[in-house]
mmCIF file of C-alpha atoms in Angstrom:
data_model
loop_
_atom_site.group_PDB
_atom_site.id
_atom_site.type_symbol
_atom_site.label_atom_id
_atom_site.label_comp_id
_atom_site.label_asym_id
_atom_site.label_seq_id
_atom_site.Cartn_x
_atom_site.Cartn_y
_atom_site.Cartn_z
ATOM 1 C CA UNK W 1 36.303 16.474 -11.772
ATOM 2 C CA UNK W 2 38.867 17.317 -9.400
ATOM 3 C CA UNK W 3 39.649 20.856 -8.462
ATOM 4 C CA UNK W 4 42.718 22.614 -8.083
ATOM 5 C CA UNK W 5 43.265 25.484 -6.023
ATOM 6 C CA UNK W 6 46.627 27.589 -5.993
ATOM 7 C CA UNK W 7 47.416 29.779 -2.936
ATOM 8 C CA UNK W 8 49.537 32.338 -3.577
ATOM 9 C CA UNK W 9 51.279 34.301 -0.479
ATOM 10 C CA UNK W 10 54.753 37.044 -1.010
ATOM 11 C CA UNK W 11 56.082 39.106 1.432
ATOM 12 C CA UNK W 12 56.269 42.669 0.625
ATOM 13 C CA UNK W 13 60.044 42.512 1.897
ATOM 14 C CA UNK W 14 60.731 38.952 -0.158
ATOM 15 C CA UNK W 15 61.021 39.615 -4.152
ATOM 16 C CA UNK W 16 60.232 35.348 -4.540
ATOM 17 C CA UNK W 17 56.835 34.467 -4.328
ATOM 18 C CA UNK W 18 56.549 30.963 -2.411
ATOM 19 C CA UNK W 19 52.909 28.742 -3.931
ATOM 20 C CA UNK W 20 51.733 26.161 -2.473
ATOM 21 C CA UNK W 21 49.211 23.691 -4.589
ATOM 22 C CA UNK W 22 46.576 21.550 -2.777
ATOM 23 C CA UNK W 23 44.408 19.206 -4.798
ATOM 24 C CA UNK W 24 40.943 17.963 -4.074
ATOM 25 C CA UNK W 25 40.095 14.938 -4.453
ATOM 26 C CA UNK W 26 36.667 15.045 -2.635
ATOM 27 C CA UNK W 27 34.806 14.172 -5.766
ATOM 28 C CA UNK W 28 31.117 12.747 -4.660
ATOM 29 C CA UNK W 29 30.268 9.403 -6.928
ATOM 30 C CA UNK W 30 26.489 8.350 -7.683
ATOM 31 C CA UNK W 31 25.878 6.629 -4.958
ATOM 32 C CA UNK W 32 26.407 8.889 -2.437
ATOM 33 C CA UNK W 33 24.582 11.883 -4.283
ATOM 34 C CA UNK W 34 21.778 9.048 -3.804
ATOM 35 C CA UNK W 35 21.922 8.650 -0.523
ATOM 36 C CA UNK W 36 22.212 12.432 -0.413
ATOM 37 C CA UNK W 37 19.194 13.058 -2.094
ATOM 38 C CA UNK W 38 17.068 10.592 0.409
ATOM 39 C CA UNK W 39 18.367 11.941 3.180
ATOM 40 C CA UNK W 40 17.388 15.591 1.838
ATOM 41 C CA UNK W 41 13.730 14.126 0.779
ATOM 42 C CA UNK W 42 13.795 12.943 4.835
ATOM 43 C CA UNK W 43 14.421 15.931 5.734
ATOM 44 C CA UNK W 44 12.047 17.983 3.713
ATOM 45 C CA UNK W 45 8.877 15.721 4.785
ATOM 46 C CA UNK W 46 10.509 16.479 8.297
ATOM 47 C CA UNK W 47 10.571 12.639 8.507
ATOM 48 C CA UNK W 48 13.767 13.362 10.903
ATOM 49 C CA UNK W 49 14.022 11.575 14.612
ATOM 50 C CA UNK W 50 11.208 10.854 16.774
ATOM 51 C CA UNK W 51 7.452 11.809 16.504
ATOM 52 C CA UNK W 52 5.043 11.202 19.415
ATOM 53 C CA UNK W 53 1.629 10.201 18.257
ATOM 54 C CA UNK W 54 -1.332 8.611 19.730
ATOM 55 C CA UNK W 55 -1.352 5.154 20.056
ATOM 56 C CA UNK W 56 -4.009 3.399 17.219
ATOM 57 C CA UNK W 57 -7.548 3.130 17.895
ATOM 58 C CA UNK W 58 -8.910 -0.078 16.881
ATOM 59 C CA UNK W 59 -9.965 -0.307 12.991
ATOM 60 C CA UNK W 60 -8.315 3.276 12.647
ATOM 61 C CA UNK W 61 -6.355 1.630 9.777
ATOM 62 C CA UNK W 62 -9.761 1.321 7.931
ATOM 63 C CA UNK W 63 -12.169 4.347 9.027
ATOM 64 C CA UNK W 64 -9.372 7.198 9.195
ATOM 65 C CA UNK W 65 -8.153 9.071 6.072
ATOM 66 C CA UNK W 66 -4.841 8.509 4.703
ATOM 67 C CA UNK W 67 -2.437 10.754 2.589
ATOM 68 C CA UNK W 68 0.742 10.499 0.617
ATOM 69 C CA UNK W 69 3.647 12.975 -1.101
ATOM 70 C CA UNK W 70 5.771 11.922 -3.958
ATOM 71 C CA UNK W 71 8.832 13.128 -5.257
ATOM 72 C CA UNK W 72 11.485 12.027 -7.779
ATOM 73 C CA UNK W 73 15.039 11.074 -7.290
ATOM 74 C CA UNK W 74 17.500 9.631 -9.553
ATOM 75 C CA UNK W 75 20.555 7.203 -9.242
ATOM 76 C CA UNK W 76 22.599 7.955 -12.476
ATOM 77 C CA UNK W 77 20.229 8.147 -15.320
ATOM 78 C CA UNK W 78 17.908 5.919 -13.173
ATOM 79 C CA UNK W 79 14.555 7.533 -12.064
ATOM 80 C CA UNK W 80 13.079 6.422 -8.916
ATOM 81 C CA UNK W 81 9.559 7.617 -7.076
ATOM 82 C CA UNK W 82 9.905 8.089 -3.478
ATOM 83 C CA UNK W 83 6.599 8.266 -1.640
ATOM 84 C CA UNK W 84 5.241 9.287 1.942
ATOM 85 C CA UNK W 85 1.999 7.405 3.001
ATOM 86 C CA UNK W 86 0.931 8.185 6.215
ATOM 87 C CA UNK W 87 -2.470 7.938 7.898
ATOM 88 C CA UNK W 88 -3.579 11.620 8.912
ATOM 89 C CA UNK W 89 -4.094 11.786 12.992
ATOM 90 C CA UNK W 90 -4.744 14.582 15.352
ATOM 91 C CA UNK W 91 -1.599 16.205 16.490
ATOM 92 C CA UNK W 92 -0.730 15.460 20.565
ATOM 93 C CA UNK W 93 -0.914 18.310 23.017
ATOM 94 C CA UNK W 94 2.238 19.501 24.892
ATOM 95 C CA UNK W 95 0.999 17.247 27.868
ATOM 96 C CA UNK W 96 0.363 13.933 25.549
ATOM 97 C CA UNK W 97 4.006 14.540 24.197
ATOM 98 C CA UNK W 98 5.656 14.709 27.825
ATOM 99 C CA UNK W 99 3.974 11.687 28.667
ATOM 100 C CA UNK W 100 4.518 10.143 25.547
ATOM 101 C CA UNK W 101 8.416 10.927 24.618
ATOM 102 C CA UNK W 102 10.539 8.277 26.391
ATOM 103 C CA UNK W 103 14.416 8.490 24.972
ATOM 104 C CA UNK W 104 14.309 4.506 24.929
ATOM 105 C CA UNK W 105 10.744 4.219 23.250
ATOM 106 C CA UNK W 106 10.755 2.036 20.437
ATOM 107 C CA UNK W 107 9.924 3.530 16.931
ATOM 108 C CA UNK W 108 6.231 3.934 15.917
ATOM 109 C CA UNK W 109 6.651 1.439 13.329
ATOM 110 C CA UNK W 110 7.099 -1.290 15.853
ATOM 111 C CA UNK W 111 4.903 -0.237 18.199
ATOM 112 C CA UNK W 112 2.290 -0.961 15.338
ATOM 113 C CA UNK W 113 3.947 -3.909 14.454
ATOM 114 C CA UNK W 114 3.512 -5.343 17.957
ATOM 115 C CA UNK W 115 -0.223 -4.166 17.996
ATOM 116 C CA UNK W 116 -3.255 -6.373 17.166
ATOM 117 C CA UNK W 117 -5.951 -3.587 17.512
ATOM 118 C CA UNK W 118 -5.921 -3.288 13.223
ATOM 119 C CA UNK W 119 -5.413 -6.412 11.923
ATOM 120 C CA UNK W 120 -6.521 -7.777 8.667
ATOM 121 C CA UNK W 121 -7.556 -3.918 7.573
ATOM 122 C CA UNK W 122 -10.220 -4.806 4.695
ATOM 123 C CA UNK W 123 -9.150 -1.804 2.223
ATOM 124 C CA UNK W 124 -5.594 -0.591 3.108
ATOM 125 C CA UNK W 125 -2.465 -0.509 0.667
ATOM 126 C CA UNK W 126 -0.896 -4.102 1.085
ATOM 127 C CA UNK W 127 2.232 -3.308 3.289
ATOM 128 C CA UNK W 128 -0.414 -1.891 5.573
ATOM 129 C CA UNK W 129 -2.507 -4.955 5.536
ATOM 130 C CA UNK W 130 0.785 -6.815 5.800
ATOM 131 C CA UNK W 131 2.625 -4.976 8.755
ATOM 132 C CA UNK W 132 -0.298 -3.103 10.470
ATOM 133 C CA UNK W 133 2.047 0.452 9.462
ATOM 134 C CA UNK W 134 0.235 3.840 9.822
ATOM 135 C CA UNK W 135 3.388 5.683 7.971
ATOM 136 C CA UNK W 136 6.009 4.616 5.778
ATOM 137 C CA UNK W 137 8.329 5.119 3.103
ATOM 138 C CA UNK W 138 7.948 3.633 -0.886
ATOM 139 C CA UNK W 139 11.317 3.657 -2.905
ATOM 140 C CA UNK W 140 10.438 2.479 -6.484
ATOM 141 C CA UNK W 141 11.046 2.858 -9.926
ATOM 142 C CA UNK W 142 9.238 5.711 -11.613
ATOM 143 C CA UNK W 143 8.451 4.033 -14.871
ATOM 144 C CA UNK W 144 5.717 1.407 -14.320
ATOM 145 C CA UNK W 145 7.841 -1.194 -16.692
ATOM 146 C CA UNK W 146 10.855 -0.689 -14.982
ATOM 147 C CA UNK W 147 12.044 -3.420 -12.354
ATOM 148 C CA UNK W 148 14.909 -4.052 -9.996
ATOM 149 C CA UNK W 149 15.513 -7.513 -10.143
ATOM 150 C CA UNK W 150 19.391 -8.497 -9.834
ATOM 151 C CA UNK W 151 20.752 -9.002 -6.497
ATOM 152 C CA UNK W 152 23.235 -6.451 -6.414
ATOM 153 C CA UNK W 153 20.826 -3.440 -7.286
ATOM 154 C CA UNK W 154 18.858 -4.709 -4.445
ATOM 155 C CA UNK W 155 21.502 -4.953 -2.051
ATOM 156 C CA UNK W 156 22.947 -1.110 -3.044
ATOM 157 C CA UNK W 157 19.262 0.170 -2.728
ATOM 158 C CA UNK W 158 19.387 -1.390 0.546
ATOM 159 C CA UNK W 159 22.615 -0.043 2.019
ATOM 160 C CA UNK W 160 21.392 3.358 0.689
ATOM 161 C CA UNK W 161 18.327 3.522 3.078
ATOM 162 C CA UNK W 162 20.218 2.185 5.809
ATOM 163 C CA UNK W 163 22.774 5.032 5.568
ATOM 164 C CA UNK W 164 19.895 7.959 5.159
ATOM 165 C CA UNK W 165 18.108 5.968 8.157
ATOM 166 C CA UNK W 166 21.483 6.322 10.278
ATOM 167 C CA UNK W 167 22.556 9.800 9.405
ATOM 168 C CA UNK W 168 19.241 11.064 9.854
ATOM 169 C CA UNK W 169 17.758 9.396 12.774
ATOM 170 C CA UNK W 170 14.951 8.852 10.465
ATOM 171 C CA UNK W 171 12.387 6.056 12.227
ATOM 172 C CA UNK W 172 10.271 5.826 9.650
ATOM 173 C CA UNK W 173 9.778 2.570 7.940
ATOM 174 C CA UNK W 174 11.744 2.651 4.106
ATOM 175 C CA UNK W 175 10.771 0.039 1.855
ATOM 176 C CA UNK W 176 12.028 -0.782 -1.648
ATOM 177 C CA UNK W 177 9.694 -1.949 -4.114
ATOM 178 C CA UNK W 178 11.949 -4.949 -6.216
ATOM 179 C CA UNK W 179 11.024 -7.086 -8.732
ATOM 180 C CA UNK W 180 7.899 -6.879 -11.210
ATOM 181 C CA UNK W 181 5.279 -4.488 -9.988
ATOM 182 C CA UNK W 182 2.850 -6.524 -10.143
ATOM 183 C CA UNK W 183 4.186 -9.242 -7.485
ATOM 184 C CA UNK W 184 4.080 -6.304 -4.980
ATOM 185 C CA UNK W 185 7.066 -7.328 -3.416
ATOM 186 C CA UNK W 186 9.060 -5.052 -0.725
ATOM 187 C CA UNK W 187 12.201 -5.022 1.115
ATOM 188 C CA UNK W 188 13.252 -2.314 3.845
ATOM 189 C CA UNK W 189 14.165 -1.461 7.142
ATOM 190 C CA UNK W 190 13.013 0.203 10.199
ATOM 191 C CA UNK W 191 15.885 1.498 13.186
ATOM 192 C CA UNK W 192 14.926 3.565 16.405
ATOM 193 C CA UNK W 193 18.281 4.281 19.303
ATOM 194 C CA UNK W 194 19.953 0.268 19.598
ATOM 195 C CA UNK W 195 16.768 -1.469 17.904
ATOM 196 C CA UNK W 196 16.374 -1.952 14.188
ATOM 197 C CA UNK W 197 13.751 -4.121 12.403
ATOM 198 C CA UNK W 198 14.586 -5.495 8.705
ATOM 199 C CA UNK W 199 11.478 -6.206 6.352
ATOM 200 C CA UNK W 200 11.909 -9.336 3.704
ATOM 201 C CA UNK W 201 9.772 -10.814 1.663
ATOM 202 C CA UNK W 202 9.959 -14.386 -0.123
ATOM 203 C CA UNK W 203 7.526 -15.648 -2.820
ATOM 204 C CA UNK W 204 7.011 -19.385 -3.438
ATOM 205 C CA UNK W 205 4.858 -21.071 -6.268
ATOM 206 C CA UNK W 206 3.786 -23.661 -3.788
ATOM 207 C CA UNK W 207 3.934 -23.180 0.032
ATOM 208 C CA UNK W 208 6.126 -26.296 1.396
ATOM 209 C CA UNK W 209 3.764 -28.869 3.513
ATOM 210 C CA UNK W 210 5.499 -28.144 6.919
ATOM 211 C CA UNK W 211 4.788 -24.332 6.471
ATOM 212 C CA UNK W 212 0.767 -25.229 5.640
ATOM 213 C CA UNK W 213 -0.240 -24.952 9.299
ATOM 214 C CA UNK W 214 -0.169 -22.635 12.569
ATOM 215 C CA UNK W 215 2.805 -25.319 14.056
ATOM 216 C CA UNK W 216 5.372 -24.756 11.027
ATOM 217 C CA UNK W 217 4.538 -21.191 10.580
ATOM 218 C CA UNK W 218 5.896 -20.955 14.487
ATOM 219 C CA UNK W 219 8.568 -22.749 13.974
ATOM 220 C CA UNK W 220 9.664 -20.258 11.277
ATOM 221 C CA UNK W 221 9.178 -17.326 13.770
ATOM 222 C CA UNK W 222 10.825 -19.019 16.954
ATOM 223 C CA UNK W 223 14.342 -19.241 14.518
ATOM 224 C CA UNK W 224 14.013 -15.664 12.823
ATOM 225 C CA UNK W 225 13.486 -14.275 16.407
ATOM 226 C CA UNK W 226 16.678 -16.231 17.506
ATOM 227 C CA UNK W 227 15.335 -15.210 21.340
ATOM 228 C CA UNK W 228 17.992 -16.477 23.391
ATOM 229 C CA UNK W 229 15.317 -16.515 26.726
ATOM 230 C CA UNK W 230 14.567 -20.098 27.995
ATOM 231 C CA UNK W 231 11.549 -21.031 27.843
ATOM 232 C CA UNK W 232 10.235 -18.977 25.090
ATOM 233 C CA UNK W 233 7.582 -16.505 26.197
ATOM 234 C CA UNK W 234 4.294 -17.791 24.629
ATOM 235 C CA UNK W 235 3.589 -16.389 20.918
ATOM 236 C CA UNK W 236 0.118 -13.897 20.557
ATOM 237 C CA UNK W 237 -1.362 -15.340 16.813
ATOM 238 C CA UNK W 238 -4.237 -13.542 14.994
ATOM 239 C CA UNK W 239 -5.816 -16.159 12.657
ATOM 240 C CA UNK W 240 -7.760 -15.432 9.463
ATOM 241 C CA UNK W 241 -9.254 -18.144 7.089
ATOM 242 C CA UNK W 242 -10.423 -16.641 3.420
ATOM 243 C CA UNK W 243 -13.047 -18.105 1.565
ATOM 244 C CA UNK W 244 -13.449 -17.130 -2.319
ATOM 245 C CA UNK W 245 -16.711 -17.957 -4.155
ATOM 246 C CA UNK W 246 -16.563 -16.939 -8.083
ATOM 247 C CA UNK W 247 -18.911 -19.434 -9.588
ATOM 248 C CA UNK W 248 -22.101 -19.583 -8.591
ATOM 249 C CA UNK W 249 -24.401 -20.046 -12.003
ATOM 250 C CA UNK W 250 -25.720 -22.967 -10.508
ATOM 251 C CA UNK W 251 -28.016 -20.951 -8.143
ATOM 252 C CA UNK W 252 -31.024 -18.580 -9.429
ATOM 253 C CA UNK W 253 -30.605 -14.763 -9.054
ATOM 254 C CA UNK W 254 -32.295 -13.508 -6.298
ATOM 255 C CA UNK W 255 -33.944 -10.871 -9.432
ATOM 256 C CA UNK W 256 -34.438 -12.121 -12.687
ATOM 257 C CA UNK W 257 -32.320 -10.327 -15.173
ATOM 258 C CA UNK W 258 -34.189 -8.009 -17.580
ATOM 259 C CA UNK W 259 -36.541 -9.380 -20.222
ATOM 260 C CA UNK W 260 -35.270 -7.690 -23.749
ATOM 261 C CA UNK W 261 -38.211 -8.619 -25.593
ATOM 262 C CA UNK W 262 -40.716 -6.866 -23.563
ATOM 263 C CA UNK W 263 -38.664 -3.981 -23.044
ATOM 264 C CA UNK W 264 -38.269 -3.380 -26.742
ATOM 265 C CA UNK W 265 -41.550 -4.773 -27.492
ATOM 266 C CA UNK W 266 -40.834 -4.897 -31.409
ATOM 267 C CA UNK W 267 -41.057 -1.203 -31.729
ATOM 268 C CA UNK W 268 -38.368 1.502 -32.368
ATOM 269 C CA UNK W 269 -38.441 3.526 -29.004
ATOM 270 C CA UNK W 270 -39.026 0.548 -27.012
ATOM 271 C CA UNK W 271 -40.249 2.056 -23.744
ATOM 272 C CA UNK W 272 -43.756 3.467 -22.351
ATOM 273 C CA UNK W 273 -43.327 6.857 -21.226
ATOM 274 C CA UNK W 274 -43.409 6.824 -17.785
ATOM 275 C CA UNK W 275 -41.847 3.635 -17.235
ATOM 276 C CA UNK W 276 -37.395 2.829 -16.559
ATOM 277 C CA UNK W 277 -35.396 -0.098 -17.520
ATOM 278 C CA UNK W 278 -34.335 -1.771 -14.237
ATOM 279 C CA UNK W 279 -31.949 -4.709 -14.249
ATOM 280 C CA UNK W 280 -28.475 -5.635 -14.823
ATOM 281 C CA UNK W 281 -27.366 -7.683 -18.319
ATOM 282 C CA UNK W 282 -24.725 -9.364 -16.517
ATOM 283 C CA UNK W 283 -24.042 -10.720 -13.485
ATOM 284 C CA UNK W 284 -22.436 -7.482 -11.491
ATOM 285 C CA UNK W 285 -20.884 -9.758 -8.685
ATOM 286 C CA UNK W 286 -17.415 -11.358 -9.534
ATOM 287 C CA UNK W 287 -16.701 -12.925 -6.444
ATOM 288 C CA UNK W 288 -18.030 -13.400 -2.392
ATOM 289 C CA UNK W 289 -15.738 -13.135 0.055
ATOM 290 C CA UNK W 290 -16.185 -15.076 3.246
ATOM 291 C CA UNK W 291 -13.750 -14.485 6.165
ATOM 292 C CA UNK W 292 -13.090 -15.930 9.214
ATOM 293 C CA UNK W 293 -11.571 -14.398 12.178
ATOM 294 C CA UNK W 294 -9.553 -16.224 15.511
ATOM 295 C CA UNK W 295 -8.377 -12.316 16.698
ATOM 296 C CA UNK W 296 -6.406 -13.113 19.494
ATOM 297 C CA UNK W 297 -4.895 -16.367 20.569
ATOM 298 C CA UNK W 298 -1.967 -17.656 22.293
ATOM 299 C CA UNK W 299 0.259 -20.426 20.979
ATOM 300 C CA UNK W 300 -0.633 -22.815 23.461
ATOM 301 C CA UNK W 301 -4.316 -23.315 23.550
ATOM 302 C CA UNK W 302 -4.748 -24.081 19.935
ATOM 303 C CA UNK W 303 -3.250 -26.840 18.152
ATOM 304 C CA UNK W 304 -3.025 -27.087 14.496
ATOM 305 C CA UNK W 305 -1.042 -29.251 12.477
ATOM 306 C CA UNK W 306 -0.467 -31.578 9.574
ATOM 307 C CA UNK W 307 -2.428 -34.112 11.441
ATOM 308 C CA UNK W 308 -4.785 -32.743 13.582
ATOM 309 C CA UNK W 309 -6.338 -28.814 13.872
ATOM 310 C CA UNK W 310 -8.845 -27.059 15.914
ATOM 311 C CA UNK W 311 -9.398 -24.120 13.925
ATOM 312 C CA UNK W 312 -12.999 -25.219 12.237
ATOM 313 C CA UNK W 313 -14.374 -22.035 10.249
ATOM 314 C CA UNK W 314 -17.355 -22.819 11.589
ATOM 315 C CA UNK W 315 -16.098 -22.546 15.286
ATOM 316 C CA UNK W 316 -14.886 -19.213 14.526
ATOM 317 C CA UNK W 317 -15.690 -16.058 16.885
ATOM 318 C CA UNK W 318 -15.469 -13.654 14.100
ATOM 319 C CA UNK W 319 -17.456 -13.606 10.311
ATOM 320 C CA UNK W 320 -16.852 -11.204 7.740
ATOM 321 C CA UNK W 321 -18.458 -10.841 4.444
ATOM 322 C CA UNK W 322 -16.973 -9.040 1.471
ATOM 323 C CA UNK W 323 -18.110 -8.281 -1.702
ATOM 324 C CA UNK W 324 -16.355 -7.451 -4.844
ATOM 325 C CA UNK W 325 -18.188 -6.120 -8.425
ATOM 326 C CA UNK W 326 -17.604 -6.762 -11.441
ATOM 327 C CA UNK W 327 -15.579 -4.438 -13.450
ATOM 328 C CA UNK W 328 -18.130 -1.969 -15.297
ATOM 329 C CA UNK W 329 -21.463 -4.192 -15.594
ATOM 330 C CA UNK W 330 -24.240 -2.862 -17.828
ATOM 331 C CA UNK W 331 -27.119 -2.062 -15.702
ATOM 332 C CA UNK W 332 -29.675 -0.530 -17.776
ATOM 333 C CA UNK W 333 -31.070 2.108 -15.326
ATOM 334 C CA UNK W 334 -27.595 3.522 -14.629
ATOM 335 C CA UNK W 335 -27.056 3.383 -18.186
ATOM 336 C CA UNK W 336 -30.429 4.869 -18.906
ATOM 337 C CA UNK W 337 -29.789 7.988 -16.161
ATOM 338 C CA UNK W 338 -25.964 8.659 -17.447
ATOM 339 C CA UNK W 339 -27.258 9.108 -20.692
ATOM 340 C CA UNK W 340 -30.105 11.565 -19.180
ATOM 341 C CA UNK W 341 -27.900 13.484 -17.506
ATOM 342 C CA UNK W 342 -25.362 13.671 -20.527
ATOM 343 C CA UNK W 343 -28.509 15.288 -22.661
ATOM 344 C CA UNK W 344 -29.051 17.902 -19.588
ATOM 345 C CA UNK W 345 -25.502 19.353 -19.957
ATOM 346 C CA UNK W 346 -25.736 19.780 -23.636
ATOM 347 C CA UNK W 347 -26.072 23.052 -24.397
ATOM 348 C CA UNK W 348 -27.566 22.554 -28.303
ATOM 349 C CA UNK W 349 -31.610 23.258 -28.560
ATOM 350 C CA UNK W 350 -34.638 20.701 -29.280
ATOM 351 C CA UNK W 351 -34.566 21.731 -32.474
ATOM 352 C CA UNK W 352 -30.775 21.302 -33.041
ATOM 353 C CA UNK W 353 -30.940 17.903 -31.029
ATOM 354 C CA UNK W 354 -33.571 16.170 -33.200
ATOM 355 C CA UNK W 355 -34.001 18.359 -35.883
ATOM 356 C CA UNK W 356 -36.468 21.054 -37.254
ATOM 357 C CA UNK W 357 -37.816 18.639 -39.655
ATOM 358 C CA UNK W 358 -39.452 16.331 -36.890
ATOM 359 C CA UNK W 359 -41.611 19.476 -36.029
ATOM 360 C CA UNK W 360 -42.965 20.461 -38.994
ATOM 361 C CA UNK W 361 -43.667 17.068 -40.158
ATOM 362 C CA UNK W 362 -45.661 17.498 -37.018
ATOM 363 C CA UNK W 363 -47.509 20.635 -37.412
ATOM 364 C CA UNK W 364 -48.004 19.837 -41.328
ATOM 365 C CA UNK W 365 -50.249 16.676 -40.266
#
């Protein structure tokens, strides 16, 4: 709504009153109480300019503890969840900070982009396993069914964290989750003082043949780089080959699963005293993971392409085994102790559990 303001000003000696009427048009749409809002989240989380830290110890991304902070912003009657996530570190002494604050430095973010101390974290969120972040920025909607899927939304979120990034001098990383939830799929940007990194993400149902090897995969980089240095420096790779095993009945368990006919043993009760059920009824192992590792190799000394490759998994420096259960298994001695310690925190009687009857049947004989 516009406002109008009337200013009023007579001269004690002049009898006429002169007004003069100034209208304000300075009415602030949606979008830019949007942008307003982010920029007021930023500055809340004191997410504002530059903040020395020390440089990532390798595996850090794994072993240290990370936290995050939500809040809730809206764009018209649209909710959306913004959320820190940032990996807790020691703050820097006055001393580390001097020697750390240079007015050129690049961001954090890219620092830990360029780093290959903590790649392929195991258990990380993905953009962390993705980008090697220890901080950054989620935009996305607050209800789990909605989506932002057409073009134009994703282009206004966009331009809205590129504006809070500029008037706040914020260089933390701000990504926008788009799309389905599920395909965990992010756009964003990162800028520090003349540097600024954009995030994008394509899915594919098939990956093309050329971009099935190391070669194509370089040629993809070399042209998004656009480096304009001749020669090219060499390119630093960090190479990881996954290997999934989920189906493995044709080999024995290494212990044979419980034998329900011996446990039971036709009677009502089932079980000596004395004696617990041991064993799982189902297989509590969904899958084996088997990975393998070339951490730190420069373009030139391997070669891999669609006709020839030297990375053999065999060959490679580092192995990795992961293992992931089975959602929930039965496993009759957990089952057997949950129960047990369910009857300990009751806080009815003997009597009341099984009944004054069963006592005095007793007694009686």
């Amino acid at each position: 709504t516009n406002k109008q303001t009337d200013f009023k000003m007579a001269a004690d000696s002049d009898p006429e009153s002169e007004v003069f009427e100034i209208t304000d048009f300075t009415t602030a749409s949606e979008w830019e109480r949007f942008v307003s809002k982010i920029e007021e989240v930023l500055n809340n989380w004191k997410l504002i300019g530059r903040t020395a830290k020390k440089p990532l110890e390798k595996g850090e991304l794994t072993s240290g503890v990370w936290e995050e902070k939500s809040d809730e912003i809206s764009f018209a009657d649209y909710k959306f969840s913004i959320t820190h996530h940032y990996l807790k570190q020691e703050a820097l002494t006055d001393k580390e900070i001097k020697a750390e604050s240079e007015e050129d430095a690049l961001p954090e973010a890219m620092q830990d982009l360029l780093s290959m101390n903590n790649d392929f974290p195991p258990r990380a969120h993905c953009l962390v396993r993705w980008y090697g972040l220890r901080e950054f920025v989620v935009i996305s909607p607050a209800a789990s069914s909605d989506a932002v899927i057409s073009e134009s939304k994703c282009n206004i979120l966009l331009s809205s964290i590129s504006i809070a990034l500029g008037n706040t001098g914020c260089q933390v990383t701000l990504f926008v989750q788009i799309q389905q939830k599920s395909r965990r799929m992010y756009v964003g940007a990162c800028e520090g003082p003349g540097v600024r990194t954009d995030f994008e993400m394509i899915h594919l149902r098939k990956v093309p043949n050329q971009y099935n090897h190391l070669s194509g995969l370089l040629d993809i980089f070399k042209s998004k780089i656009g480096c304009p240095l001749t020669p090219l420096p060499p390119i630093s790779v960090a190479i990881r080959f996954t290997y999934v095993l989920q189906d493995w009945q044709q080999y024995s368990w290494p212990q044979q699963p419980p034998d329900f006919d011996a446990l039971v043993g036709g009677e009502v009760g089932g079980l000596e005293f004395g004696k617990l059920p041991f064993g799982a009824c189902e297989d509590p192992i969904s899958e084996l993971h088997l990975a393998t590792t070339w951490p730190h190799l420069t373009e030139g000394i391997i070669v891999d392409n669609d006709v020839y490759s030297d990375l053999d998994a065999l060959q490679a420096p580092q192995w990795s085994v992961r293992v992931r259960k089975a959602d929930n298994p039965q496993c009759l001695l957990g089952d057997f102790l949950t129960e047990f310690f369910k009857l300990c925190r009751r806080k009815e009687s003997t009597d009341e559990l099984l009944g004054r009857s069963a006592f005095e049947d007793e007694s009686k004989g």
